[in-house]
Tab-separated table of C-alpha atoms and ligand atoms in Angstrom:
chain	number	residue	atom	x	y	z
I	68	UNK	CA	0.000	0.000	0.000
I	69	UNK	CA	0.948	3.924	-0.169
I	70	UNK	CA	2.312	5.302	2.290
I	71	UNK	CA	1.611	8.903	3.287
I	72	UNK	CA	4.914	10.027	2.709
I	73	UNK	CA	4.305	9.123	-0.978
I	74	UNK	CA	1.821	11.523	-1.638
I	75	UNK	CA	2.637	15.338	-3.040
I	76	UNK	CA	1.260	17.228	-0.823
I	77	UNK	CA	1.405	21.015	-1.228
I	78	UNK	CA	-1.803	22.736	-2.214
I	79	UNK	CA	-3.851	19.418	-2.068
I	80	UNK	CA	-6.644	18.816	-0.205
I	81	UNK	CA	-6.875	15.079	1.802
I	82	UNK	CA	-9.583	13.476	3.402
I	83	UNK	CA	-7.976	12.050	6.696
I	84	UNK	CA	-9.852	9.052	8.292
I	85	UNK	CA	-9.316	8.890	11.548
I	86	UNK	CA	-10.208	6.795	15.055
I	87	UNK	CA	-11.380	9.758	16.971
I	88	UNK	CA	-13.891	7.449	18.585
I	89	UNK	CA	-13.050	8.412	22.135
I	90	UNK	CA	-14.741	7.327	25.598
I	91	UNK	CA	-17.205	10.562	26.808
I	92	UNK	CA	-18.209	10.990	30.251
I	93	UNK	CA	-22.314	12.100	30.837
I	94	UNK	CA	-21.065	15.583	30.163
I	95	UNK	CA	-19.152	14.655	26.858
I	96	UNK	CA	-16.165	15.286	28.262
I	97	UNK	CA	-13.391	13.104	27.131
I	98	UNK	CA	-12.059	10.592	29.350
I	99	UNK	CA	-9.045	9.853	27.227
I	100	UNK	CA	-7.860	11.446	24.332
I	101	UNK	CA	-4.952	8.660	23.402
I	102	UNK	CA	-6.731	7.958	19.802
I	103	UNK	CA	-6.914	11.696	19.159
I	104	UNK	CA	-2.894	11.619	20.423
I	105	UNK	CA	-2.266	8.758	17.843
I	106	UNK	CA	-3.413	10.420	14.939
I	107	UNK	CA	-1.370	13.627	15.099
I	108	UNK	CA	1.769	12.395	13.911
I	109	UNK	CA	-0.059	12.158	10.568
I	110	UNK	CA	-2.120	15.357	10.831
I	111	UNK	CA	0.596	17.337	11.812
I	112	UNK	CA	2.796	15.238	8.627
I	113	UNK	CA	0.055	16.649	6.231
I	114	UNK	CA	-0.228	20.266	7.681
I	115	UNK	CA	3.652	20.919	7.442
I	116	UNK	CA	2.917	20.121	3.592
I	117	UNK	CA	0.739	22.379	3.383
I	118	UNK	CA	-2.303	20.341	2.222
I	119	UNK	CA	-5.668	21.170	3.138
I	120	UNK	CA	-7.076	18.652	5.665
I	121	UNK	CA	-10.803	17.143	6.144
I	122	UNK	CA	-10.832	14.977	9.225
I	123	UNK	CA	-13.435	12.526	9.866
I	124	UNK	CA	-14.060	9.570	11.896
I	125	UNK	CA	-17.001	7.858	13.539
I	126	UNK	CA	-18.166	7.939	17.372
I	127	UNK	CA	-20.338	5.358	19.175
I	128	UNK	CA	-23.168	3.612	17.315
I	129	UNK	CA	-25.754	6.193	16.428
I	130	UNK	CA	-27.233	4.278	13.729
I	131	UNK	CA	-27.332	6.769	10.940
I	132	UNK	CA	-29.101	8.728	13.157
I	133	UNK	CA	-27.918	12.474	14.457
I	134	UNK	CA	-28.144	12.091	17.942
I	135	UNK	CA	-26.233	15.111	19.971
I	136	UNK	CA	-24.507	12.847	22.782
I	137	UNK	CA	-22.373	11.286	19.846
I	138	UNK	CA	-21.229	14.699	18.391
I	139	UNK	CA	-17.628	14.933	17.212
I	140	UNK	CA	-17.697	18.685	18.382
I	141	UNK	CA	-15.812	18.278	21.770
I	142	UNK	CA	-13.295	15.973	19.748
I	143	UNK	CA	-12.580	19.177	17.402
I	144	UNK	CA	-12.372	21.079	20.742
I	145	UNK	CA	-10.132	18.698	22.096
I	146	UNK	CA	-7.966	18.556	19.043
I	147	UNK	CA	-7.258	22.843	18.582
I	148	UNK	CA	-5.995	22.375	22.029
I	149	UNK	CA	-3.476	20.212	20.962
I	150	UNK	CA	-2.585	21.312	17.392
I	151	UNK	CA	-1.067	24.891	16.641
I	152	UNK	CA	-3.238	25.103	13.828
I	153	UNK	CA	-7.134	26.504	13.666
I	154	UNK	CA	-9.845	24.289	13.788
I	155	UNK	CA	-12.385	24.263	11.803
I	156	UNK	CA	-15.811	22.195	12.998
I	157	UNK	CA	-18.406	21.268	10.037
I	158	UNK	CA	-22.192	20.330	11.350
I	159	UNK	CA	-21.799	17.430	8.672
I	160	UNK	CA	-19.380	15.203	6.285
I	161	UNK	CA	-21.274	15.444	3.434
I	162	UNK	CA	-23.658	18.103	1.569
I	163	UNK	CA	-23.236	21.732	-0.094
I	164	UNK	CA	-22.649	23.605	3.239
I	165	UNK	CA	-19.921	21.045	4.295
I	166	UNK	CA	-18.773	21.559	0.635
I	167	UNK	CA	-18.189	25.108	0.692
I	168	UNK	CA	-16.058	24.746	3.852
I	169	UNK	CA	-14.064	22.535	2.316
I	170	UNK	CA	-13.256	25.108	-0.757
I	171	UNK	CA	-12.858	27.650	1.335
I	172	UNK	CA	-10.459	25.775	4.042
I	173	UNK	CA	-6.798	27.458	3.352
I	174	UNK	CA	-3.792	25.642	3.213
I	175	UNK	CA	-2.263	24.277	6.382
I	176	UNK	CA	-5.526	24.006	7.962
I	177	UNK	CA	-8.023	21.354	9.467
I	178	UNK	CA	-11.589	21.047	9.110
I	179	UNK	CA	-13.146	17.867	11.419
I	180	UNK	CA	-15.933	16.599	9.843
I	181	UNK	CA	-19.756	15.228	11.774
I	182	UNK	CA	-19.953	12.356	12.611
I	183	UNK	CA	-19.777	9.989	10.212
I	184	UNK	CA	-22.299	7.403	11.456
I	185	UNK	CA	-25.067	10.076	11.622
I	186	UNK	CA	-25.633	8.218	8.012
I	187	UNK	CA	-26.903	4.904	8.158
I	188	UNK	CA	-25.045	4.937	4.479
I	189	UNK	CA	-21.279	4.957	6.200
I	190	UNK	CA	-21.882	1.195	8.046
I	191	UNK	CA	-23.722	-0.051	4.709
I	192	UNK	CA	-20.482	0.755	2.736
I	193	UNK	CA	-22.600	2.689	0.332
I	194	UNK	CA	-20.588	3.775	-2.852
I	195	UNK	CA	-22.425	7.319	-3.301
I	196	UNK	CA	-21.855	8.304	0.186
I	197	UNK	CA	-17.761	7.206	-0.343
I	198	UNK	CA	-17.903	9.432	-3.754
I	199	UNK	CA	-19.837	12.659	-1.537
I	200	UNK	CA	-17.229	12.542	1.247
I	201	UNK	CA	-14.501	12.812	-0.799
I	202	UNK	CA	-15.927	14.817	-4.010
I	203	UNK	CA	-13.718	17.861	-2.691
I	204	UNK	CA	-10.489	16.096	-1.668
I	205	UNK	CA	-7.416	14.860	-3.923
I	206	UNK	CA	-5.964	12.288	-1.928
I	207	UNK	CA	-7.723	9.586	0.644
I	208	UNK	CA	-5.415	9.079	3.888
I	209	UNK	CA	-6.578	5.999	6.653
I	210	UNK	CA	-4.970	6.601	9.712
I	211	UNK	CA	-8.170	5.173	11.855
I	212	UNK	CA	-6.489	1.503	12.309
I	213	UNK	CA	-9.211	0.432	14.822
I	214	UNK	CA	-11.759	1.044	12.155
I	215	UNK	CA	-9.722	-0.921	9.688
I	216	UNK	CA	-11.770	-4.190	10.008
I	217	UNK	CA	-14.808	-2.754	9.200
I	218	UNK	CA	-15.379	-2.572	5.593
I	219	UNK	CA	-17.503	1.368	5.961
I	220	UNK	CA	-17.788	4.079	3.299
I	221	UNK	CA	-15.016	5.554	4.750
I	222	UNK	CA	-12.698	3.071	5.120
I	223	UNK	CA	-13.557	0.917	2.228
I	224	UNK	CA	-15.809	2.116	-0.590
I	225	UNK	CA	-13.878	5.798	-0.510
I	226	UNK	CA	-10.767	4.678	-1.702
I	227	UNK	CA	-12.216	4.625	-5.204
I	228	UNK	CA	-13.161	7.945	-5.983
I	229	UNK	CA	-9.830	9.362	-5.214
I	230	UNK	CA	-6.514	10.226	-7.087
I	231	UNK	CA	-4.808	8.535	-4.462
I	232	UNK	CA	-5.431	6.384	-1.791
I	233	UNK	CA	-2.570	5.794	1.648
I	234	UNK	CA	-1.984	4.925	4.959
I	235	UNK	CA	-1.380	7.362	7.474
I	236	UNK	CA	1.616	6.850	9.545
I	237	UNK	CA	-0.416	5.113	12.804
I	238	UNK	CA	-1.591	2.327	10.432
I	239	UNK	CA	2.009	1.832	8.528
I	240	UNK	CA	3.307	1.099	12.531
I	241	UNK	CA	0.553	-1.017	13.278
I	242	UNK	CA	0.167	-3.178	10.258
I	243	UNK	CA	4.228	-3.442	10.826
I	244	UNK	CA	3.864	-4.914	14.566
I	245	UNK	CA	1.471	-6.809	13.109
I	246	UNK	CA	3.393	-8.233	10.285
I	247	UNK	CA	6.028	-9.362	12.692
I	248	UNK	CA	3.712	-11.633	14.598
I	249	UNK	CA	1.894	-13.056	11.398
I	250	UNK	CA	5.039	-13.180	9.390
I	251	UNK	CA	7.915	-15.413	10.586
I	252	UNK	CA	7.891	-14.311	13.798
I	253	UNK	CA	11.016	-14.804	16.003
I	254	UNK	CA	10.521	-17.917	18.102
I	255	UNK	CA	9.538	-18.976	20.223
I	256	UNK	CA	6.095	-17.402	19.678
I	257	UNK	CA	3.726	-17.017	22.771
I	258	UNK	CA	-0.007	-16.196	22.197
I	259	UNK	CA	-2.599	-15.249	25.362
I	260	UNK	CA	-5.807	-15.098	24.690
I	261	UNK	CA	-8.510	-14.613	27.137
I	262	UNK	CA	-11.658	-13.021	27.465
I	263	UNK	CA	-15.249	-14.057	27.823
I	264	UNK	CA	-16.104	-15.725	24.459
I	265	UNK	CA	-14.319	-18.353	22.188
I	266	UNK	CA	-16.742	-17.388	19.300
I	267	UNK	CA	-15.127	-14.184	19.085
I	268	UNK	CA	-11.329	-16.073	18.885
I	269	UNK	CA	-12.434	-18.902	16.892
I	270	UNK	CA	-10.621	-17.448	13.488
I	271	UNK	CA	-7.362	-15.907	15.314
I	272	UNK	CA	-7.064	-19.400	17.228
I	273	UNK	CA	-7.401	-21.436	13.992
I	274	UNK	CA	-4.314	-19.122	12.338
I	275	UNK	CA	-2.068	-19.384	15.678
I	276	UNK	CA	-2.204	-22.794	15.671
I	277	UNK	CA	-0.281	-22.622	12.395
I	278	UNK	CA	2.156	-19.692	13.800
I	279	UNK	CA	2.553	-20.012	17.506
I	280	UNK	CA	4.455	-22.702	19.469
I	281	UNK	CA	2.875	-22.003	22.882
I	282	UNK	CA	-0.994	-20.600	23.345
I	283	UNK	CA	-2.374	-20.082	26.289
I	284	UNK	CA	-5.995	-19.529	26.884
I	285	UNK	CA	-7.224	-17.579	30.382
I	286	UNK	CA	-10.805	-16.114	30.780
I	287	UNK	CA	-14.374	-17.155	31.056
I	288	UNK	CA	-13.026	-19.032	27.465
I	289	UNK	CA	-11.423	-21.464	28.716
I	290	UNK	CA	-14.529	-23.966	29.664
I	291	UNK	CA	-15.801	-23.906	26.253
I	292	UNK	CA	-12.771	-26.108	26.070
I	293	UNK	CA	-13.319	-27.794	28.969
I	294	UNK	CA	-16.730	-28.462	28.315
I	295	UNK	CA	-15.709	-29.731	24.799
I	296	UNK	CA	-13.462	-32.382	26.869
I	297	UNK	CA	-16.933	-33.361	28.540
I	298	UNK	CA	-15.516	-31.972	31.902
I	299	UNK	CA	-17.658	-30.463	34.319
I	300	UNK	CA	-17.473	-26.525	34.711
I	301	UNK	CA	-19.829	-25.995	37.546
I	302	UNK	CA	-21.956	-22.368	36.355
I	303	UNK	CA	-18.956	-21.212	34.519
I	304	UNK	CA	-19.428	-19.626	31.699
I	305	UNK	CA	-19.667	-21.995	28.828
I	306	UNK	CA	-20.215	-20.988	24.971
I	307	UNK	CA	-22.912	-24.548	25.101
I	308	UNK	CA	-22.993	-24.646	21.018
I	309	UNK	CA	-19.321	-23.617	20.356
I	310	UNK	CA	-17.793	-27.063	22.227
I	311	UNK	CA	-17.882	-29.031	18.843
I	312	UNK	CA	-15.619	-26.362	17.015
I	313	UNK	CA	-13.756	-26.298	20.619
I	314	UNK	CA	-12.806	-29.843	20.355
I	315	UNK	CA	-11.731	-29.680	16.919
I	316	UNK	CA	-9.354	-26.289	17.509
I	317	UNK	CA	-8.179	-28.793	20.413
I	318	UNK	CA	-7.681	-31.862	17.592
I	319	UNK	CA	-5.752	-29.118	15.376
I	320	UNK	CA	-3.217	-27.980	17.583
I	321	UNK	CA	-2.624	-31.231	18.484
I	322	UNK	CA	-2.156	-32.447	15.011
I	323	UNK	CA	-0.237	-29.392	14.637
I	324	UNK	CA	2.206	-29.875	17.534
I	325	UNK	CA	1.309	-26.355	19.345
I	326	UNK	CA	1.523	-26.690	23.038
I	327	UNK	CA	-2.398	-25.491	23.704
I	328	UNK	CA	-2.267	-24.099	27.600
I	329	UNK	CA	-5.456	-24.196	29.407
I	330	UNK	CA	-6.018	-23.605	33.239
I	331	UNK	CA	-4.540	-26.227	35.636
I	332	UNK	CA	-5.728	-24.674	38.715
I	333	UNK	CA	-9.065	-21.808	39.193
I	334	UNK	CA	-10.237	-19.220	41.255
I	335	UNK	CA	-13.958	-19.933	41.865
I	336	UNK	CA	-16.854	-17.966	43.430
I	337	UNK	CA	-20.846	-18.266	43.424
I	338	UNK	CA	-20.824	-14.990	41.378
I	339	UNK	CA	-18.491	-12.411	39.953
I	340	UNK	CA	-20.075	-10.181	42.434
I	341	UNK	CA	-18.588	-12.415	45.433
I	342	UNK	CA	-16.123	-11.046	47.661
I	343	UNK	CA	-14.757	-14.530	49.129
I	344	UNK	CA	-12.740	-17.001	46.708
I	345	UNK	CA	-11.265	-20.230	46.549
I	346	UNK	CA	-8.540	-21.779	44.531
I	347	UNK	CA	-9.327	-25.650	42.901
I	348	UNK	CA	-7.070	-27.586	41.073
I	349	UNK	CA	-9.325	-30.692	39.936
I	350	UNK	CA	-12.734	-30.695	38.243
I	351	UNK	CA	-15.506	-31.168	38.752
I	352	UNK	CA	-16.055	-27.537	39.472
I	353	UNK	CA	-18.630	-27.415	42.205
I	354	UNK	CA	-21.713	-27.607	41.997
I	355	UNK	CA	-23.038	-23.504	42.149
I	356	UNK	CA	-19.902	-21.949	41.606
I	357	UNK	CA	-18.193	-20.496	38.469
I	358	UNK	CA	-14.499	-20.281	37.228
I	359	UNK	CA	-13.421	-16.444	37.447
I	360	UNK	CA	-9.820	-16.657	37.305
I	361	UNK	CA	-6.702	-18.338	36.608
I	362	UNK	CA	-5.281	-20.002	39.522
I	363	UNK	CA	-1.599	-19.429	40.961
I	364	UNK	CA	-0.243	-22.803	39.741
I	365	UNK	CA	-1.570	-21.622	35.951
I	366	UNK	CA	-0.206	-18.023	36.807
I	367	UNK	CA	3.698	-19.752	37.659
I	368	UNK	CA	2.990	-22.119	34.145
I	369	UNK	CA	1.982	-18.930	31.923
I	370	UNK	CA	4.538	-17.119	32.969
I	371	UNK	CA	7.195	-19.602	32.513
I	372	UNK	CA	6.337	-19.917	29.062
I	373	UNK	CA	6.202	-16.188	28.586
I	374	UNK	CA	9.661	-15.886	29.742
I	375	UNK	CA	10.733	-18.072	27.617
I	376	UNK	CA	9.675	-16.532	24.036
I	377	UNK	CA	10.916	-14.413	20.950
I	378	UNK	CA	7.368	-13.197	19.544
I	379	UNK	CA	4.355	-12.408	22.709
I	380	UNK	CA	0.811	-11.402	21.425
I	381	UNK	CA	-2.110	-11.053	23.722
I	382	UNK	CA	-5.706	-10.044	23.723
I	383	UNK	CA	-8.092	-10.737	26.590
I	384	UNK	CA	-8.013	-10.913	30.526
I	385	UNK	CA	-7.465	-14.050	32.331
I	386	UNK	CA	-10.942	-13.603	34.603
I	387	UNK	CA	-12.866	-11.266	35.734
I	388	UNK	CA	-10.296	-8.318	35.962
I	389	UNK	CA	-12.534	-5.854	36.949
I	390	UNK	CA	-13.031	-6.978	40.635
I	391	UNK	CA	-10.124	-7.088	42.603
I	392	UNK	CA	-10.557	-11.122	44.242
I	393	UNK	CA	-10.568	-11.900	40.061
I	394	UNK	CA	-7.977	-9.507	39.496
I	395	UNK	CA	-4.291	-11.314	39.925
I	396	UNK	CA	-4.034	-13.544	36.581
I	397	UNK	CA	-4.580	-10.618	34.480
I	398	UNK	CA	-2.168	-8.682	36.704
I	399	UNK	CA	0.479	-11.115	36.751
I	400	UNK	CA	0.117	-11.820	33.356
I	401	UNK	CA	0.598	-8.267	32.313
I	402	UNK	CA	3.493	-7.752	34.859
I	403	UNK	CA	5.297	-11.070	32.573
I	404	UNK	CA	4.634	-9.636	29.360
I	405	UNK	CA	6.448	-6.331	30.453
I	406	UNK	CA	8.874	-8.548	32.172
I	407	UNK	CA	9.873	-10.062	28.812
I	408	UNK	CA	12.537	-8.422	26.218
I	409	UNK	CA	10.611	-10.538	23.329
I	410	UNK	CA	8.474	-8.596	21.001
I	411	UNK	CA	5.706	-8.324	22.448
I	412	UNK	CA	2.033	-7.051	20.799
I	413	UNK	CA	-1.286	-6.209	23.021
I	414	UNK	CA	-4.066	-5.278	21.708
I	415	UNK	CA	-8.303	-5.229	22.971
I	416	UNK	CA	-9.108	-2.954	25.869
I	417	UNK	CA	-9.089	-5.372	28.858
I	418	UNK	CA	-5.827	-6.439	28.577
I	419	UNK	CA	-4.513	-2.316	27.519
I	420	UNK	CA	-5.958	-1.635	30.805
I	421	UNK	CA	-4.622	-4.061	33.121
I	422	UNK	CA	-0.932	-3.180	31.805
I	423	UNK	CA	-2.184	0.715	32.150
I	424	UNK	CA	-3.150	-0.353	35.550
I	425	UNK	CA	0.357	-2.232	36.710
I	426	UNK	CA	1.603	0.925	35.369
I	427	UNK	CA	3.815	-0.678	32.918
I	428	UNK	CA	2.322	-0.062	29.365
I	429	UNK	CA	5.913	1.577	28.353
I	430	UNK	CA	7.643	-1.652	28.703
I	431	UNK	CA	5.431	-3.628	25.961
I	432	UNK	CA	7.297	-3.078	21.770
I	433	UNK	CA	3.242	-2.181	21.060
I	434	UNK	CA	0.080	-1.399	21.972
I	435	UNK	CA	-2.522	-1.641	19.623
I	436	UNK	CA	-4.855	0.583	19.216
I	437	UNK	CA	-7.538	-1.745	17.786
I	438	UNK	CA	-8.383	-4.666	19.722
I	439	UNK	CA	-11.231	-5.883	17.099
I	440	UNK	CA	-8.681	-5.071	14.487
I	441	UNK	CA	-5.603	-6.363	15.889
I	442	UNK	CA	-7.111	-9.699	16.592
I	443	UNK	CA	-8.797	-9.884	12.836
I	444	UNK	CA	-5.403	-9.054	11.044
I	445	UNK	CA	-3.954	-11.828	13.376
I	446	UNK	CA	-6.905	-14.206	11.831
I	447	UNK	CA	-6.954	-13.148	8.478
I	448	UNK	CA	-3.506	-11.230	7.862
I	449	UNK	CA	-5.193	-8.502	6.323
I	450	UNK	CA	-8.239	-5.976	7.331
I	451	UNK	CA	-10.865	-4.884	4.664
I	452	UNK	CA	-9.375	-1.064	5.231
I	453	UNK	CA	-5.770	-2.072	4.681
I	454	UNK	CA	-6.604	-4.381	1.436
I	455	UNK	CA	-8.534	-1.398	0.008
I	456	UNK	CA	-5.687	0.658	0.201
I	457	UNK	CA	-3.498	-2.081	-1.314
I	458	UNK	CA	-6.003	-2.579	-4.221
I	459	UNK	CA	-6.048	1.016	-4.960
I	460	UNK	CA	-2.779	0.420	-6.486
I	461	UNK	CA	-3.005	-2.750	-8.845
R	234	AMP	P1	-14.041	-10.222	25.775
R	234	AMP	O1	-14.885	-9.041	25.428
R	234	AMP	O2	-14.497	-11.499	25.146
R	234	AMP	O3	-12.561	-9.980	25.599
R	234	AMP	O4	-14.280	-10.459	27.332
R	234	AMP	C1	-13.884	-9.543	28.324
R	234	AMP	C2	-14.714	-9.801	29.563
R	234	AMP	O5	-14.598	-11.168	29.926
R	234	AMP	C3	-14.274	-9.007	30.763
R	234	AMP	O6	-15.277	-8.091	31.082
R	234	AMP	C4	-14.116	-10.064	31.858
R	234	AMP	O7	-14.703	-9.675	33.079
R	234	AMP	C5	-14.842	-11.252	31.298
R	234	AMP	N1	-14.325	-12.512	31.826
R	234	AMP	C6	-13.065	-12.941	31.796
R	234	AMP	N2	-12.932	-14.118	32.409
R	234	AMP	C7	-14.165	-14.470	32.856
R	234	AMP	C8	-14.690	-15.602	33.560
R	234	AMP	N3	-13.885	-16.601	33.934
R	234	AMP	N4	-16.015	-15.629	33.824
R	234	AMP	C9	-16.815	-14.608	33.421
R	234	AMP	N5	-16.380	-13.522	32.743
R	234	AMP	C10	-15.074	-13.458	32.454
C-alpha cells in the first residue's frame, strides 16, 4: 500500500480518516484522548505540507441517526488544544454547506468533519456516500487503524473515488507490529488469549495454531474447552454450542504440535459479584460456583512460558479483571509480558488496561490501538481497510 509520505502534498486537499472514537463521560467530556494523540503524527505530517485537511471519523453507534450525545464537536475542541493550527468544525461530512467549507479551508488548515455514522449509508459501505465525502479532496489518507476491520464508506468504498489512496503513519506502525507476529515471527512465539467468548477467537485461534508454538488460553473461554473435553465446569461460563468447534481447535493444535495451555488450577466464586474465593485444582467444578480466574499454579505455568519466548501477542483478561478477588491472573500476566525483552504485541481494551493499571504499558514493543482489528489481522492477515488501500494500487 501507499504510504503517506508518498503523496505530493502542497496545495492538495486530503480526506484524513481517523479513530477519533473516544470514551465521553455524561457531560461529553473526554475521558481519554490517546486515539486523538495517535493520529497527530499524521495530521501534523500533512499540515507541514501544506495540504488542506478534512478529518473525519465515527463515534459510538448512532445508527445513521444524528443524535447530539455522539457529536464529534468536543473531539474538534479537544484537538485545537493540541494542534497549533485553527480548527475548523463542520455540522456534517457530506452536503453543499460542508462543501463550501471545504473550498474555502486554506492551506495548512483542518476542518473535522460530523460524525460519520449520523448516516446509516457509512456502516452499509454505500458507494455514493464514499464518492460525496470525498468529491472535494485529492488524496484519501486511513490513519483510523481500529476502524480498519470494518469494511464502511469511509474506510472501504472511498478509496475509489480518489486520485490517491494511503496509509497514514499510525496504520504503517501497526500493520508493521502486526506483520512481525503473522510473518515469521522470532521464536519462540507465545499467544494469550482470554476473554469471555471463544466465538469471538475462533478465526485468530485457527491461524495461531499454524504460527505459535505455545498458546495459552485464560478467561471465562477457557470452559468452552473444557466443556468440549466433557468436563464439568460448575456455572462457569460456557459458549454450550461452540464445544464441537472447541474440540476440533483442540484436535488441530494437536495435530499441529502447538503446546495449547489451558487452566490447571481456578479461582472460583458463586458470582463475579462475590467477595470470598477459593482456589481448585481438579474438576468437577462445584456444583453452584463459576471459574473467574486463573489459579496461581496456571499463573507460575503462563509465565514460565512467557519468559521463555521471541514473539508475545495477547488479547483478553485471564478472569474477571474488573473486581479485585478476580484480578491477579490478568495482573500477573501483564506484569510477565512487560517482564519479557521478546516482542511483544497487546491489543483489545481489557488487557490495555490491566498493563495501564500495573503501570507498565511503556515496557510492551506495542500497543494496539484496535483490539477488534488487531485480533482480525492476526486471523486473516489482512483488514478490509488495509486491502482497500493495497487494491487502490493494482
Ligand atoms: P471479551 O470481550 O471477550 O474480551 O471479554 C472480556 C470480559 O470477559 C471481561 O469483562 C471479563 O470480566 C470477562 N471474563 C473474563 N474471564 C471471565 C470468567 N472466567 N467468567 C466470566 N467472565 C469473564
Amino acid at each position: 500500500m501507499l504510504s503517506v509520505q508518498d503523496l505530493d502534498l502542497a496545495d492538495k486537499a486530503v480526506f484524513l480518516r481517523v479513530d477519533f472514537n473516544v470514551p465521553l463521560d455524561e457531560r461529553r467530556n473526554i475521558r481519554n484522548d490517546a486515539r486523538i494523540r495517535a493520529a497527530l503524527p499524521t495530521l501534523g505530517y500533512l499540515l507541514d505540507r501544506g495540504a488542506r485537511v478534512f478529518v473525519a471519523s465515527h463515534l459510538g453507534r448512532p445508527k445513521g441517526r444524528r443524535l447530539p450525545e455522539f457529536s464529534l464537536k468536543p473531539v474538534a475542541d479537544r484537538l485545537s488544544e493540541l494542534i497549533p493550527q485553527p480548527v475548523g468544525f463542520a455540522l456534517d461530512c457530506i452536503g453543499e454547506d460542508v462543501e463550501r467549507m471545504e473550498v474555502a479551508l486554506p492551506p495548512a488548515q483542518v476542518l473535522v468533519l460530523e460524525n460519520l455514522r449520523f448516516h446509516a449509508q457509512e456502516e452499509a459501505n454505500d458507494a455514493e456516500f464514499a464518492r460525496s465525502l470525498v468529491r472535494r479532496a485529492d488524496f484519501y489518507v486511513n490513519d483510523a487503524f481500529g476502524a480498519c476491520h470494518r469494511a464502511h464508506a469511509s474506510v472501504e468504498a472511498v478509496t475509489r473515488f480518489v486520485k490517491a489512496a494511503a496509509a497514514g503513519f499510525l496504520v504503517e506502525k501497526e500493520v508493521d507490529y502486526l506483520n512481525r507476529v503473522v510473518r515469521d515471527p522470532e521464536k519462540p512465539f507465545a499467544a494469550i488469549l482470554g476473554g469471555a467468548k471463544v466465538s469471538d477467537k475462533i478465526p485468530v485461534i485457527r491461524n495461531l495454531i499454524r504460527k505459535a508454538d505455545d498458546i495459552l488460553i485464560g478467561g471465562a473461554m477457557a470452559y468452552t474447552f473444557f466443556a468440549a473435553q466433557g468436563l464439568d465446569t460448575g456455572r462457569s461460563l460456557v459458549e454450550r454450542e461452540k464445544t464441537d468447534l472447541a474440540a476440533e481447535l483442540l484436535r488441530q493444535a494437536e495435530t499441529a504440535g502447538v503446546n495449547f495451555y489451558l487452566p490447571q488450577d481456578h479461582v472460583v466464586a458463586e458470582s463475579a459479584e462475590a467477595d470470598a474465593a477459593e482456589v481448585i485444582s481438579s474438576f468437577p467444578i462445584p456444583a453452584g460456583r463459576m471459574a473467574l480466574d486463573i489459579g496461581p499454579a496456571t499463573v507460575d505455568t503462563y509465565r514460565k512460558v512467557i519468559q521463555h519466548a521471541r514473539t508475545i501477542f495477547w488479547n483478553g483478561p485471564m478472569g474477571v479483571f474488573e473486581a479485585d478477588p478476580f484480578a491477579s491472573g490478568t495482573d500477573a500476566v501483564a506484569l510477565a509480558v512487560a517482564g519479557s525483552t521478546a516482542l511483544s504485541i497487546v491489543g483489545g481494551g481489557d488487557s490495555v488496561a490491566a498493563l495501564y493499571k500495573a503501570g507498565v504499558q511503556d515496557k510492551i514493543s506495542h500497543i494496539s490501538t484496535g483490539g477488534g482489528a488487531s485480533l482480525e489481522y492476526v486471523a486473516n492477515e489482512t483488514l478490509p481497510g488495509i486491502q482497500a488501500l493495497a487494491e487502490k494500487l493494482k
